[in-house]
Amino acid sequence: MSSKSSTNDLIALCEPEISGQEWHYVKECLDTGWVSSVGSFVTRFEEEFARFVGADHAIATVNGTSSIHLALLAAGVQKDQEVITSDLTFIAPANAIRYIGAQPVFIDAEEAHWQMSVPHLQDFLENHCTFKNNILTNKTSGRQIAAILPVHILGHPTDILKICQLAEKYNLPVVEDSTESLGGYVGKRHCGTFGQSGCFSFNGNKLMTTGSGGMVVTNDPALAHRIRHLSTQAKSSSTEYIHDEVGYNYRLTNIQAAIGCAQLERCPHFLVRKKEIYDTYQQAFQNRSDILTLDTADHVTSAHWLYSIRVNDKANDVNSRQLISALGERRILARPLWQPMHLSPAMTGAQFVGDGASQRIFQQGVSLPSSVNLDTQQQEKVISEIFKILGP
């Protein structure tokens, strides 16, 4: 059974595809009564997901934000410290930093692939921090830098190898936000497996879904134990209600994990469809001066989660928001990118390092329909309507 909207003339942005064993697995949960945060599907989902991305351990959580929160806590981030993170991203990683009482430092995007800018990161580390006794301190704020949290946005990997090299030089743990990049690789290694830990999301618009859910992966058994402990209210006894620290109710339910198992079985197909959708858009837009595409860097495999363009309004009278509005009138859902974090009212006062690339990308960015069940006729309509709006 497909999850495609019953409103056939509406072309969604990125909706889930429910067409595998989801009903069968959920029925098993209902028939057996294992519907809460323990059950065979939770364990199975964790084990199968770990194998899928090539990690030793995986811990299922209620959502992607909680996975980032737990990973930062396990990395030792504390109140009044700072975490370096991406400026062009959904707000979840910045919020997770603030949950701890730490402060984000936002690194600008780079123009070519829209990911965290390594040159700006390196400049900040080398010229705006001091490194003494294995402790990195921000010269501007006087606070200790505790970790780097790069975000692989839109399915495309960051320059994670160089980020990890810089992190090692300055004794910083790396927590990867791979919530949009399931299926993304650098060489033959999956996003989320380069740092101390990696975090994933299974929200309804992601490559695969559990309705809402997340996962932390790591190769460190002690770290995995710590994250699992924190995710289960830090309960220290299997029988007694004894809790040795403040914990969190962040465990995924067995029903959601059952859906996750079925979705994971379909992930290879989903990734093939995402690549096909990407290639079709790329071919259509490649000769347009008013459309700037997000190309794939050398030596990486993008998951192509959400196809996004930049509308070059210097080459056309139509800007990104006008295009989104005009597509909406044609019942085609398109969306802007996220407001850069250093401009967010929720992050007022946070330090920003860069020259404004993230703001330029934000102002021009448009995400186009990218559901795995987007058919050829629908995609052709999206492309033809864009050409009608922008002109020849």
Short mmCIF file of C-alpha atoms in Angstrom, two decimals, residues 67-85 93-105 136 143-150 171-176 196-197 199 223 226-227 230 245-246 248:
data_model
loop_
_atom_site.label_atom_id
_atom_site.label_comp_id
_atom_site.label_asym_id
_atom_site.label_seq_id
_atom_site.Cartn_x
_atom_site.Cartn_y
_atom_site.Cartn_z
CA SER A 67 19.43 11.54 19.64
CA ILE A 68 21.57 14.68 19.27
CA HIS A 69 20.85 15.69 22.86
CA LEU A 70 21.96 12.29 24.17
CA ALA A 71 25.05 12.20 21.96
CA LEU A 72 26.17 15.62 23.20
CA LEU A 73 25.64 14.62 26.81
CA ALA A 74 27.61 11.43 26.26
CA ALA A 75 30.37 13.48 24.63
CA GLY A 76 30.72 15.36 27.92
CA VAL A 77 29.27 18.71 26.86
CA GLN A 78 28.34 20.74 29.93
CA LYS A 79 26.55 23.93 30.84
CA ASP A 80 28.34 27.16 29.86
CA GLN A 81 30.58 25.40 27.36
CA GLU A 82 30.32 25.88 23.59
CA VAL A 83 29.65 23.56 20.67
CA ILE A 84 30.65 24.46 17.12
CA THR A 85 27.89 23.66 14.65
CA PRO A 93 21.02 20.66 16.66
CA ALA A 94 21.16 24.23 17.97
CA ASN A 95 18.25 23.52 20.31
CA ALA A 96 19.91 20.33 21.58
CA ILE A 97 23.02 22.34 22.45
CA ARG A 98 20.89 24.85 24.35
CA TYR A 99 19.02 22.08 26.23
CA ILE A 100 22.29 21.35 28.01
CA GLY A 101 22.86 25.00 28.84
CA ALA A 102 25.76 25.19 26.39
CA GLN A 103 26.09 27.80 23.67
CA PRO A 104 26.38 27.24 19.91
CA VAL A 105 29.02 28.81 17.70
CA LEU A 136 40.31 24.91 23.53
CA ARG A 143 34.18 29.69 27.24
CA GLN A 144 35.60 26.25 26.61
CA ILE A 145 34.81 24.63 23.27
CA ALA A 146 33.48 21.15 24.06
CA ALA A 147 32.62 19.55 20.69
CA ILE A 148 32.01 19.98 16.98
CA LEU A 149 28.54 19.15 15.62
CA PRO A 150 28.60 19.22 11.80
CA ASN A 171 41.07 17.42 21.20
CA LEU A 172 37.40 17.84 20.35
CA PRO A 173 34.82 15.05 20.01
CA VAL A 174 32.73 15.10 16.83
CA VAL A 175 29.01 14.35 16.94
CA GLU A 176 27.60 14.06 13.42
CA GLN A 196 32.45 9.75 18.14
CA SER A 197 28.77 9.23 17.37
CA CYS A 199 22.56 10.85 14.84
CA LEU A 223 29.53 5.38 24.88
CA ARG A 226 26.01 5.58 28.45
CA ILE A 227 23.56 6.78 25.79
CA LEU A 230 20.44 8.13 29.70
CA GLU A 245 21.38 10.61 37.68
CA VAL A 246 18.91 12.71 35.72
CA TYR A 248 15.39 11.04 29.84
#
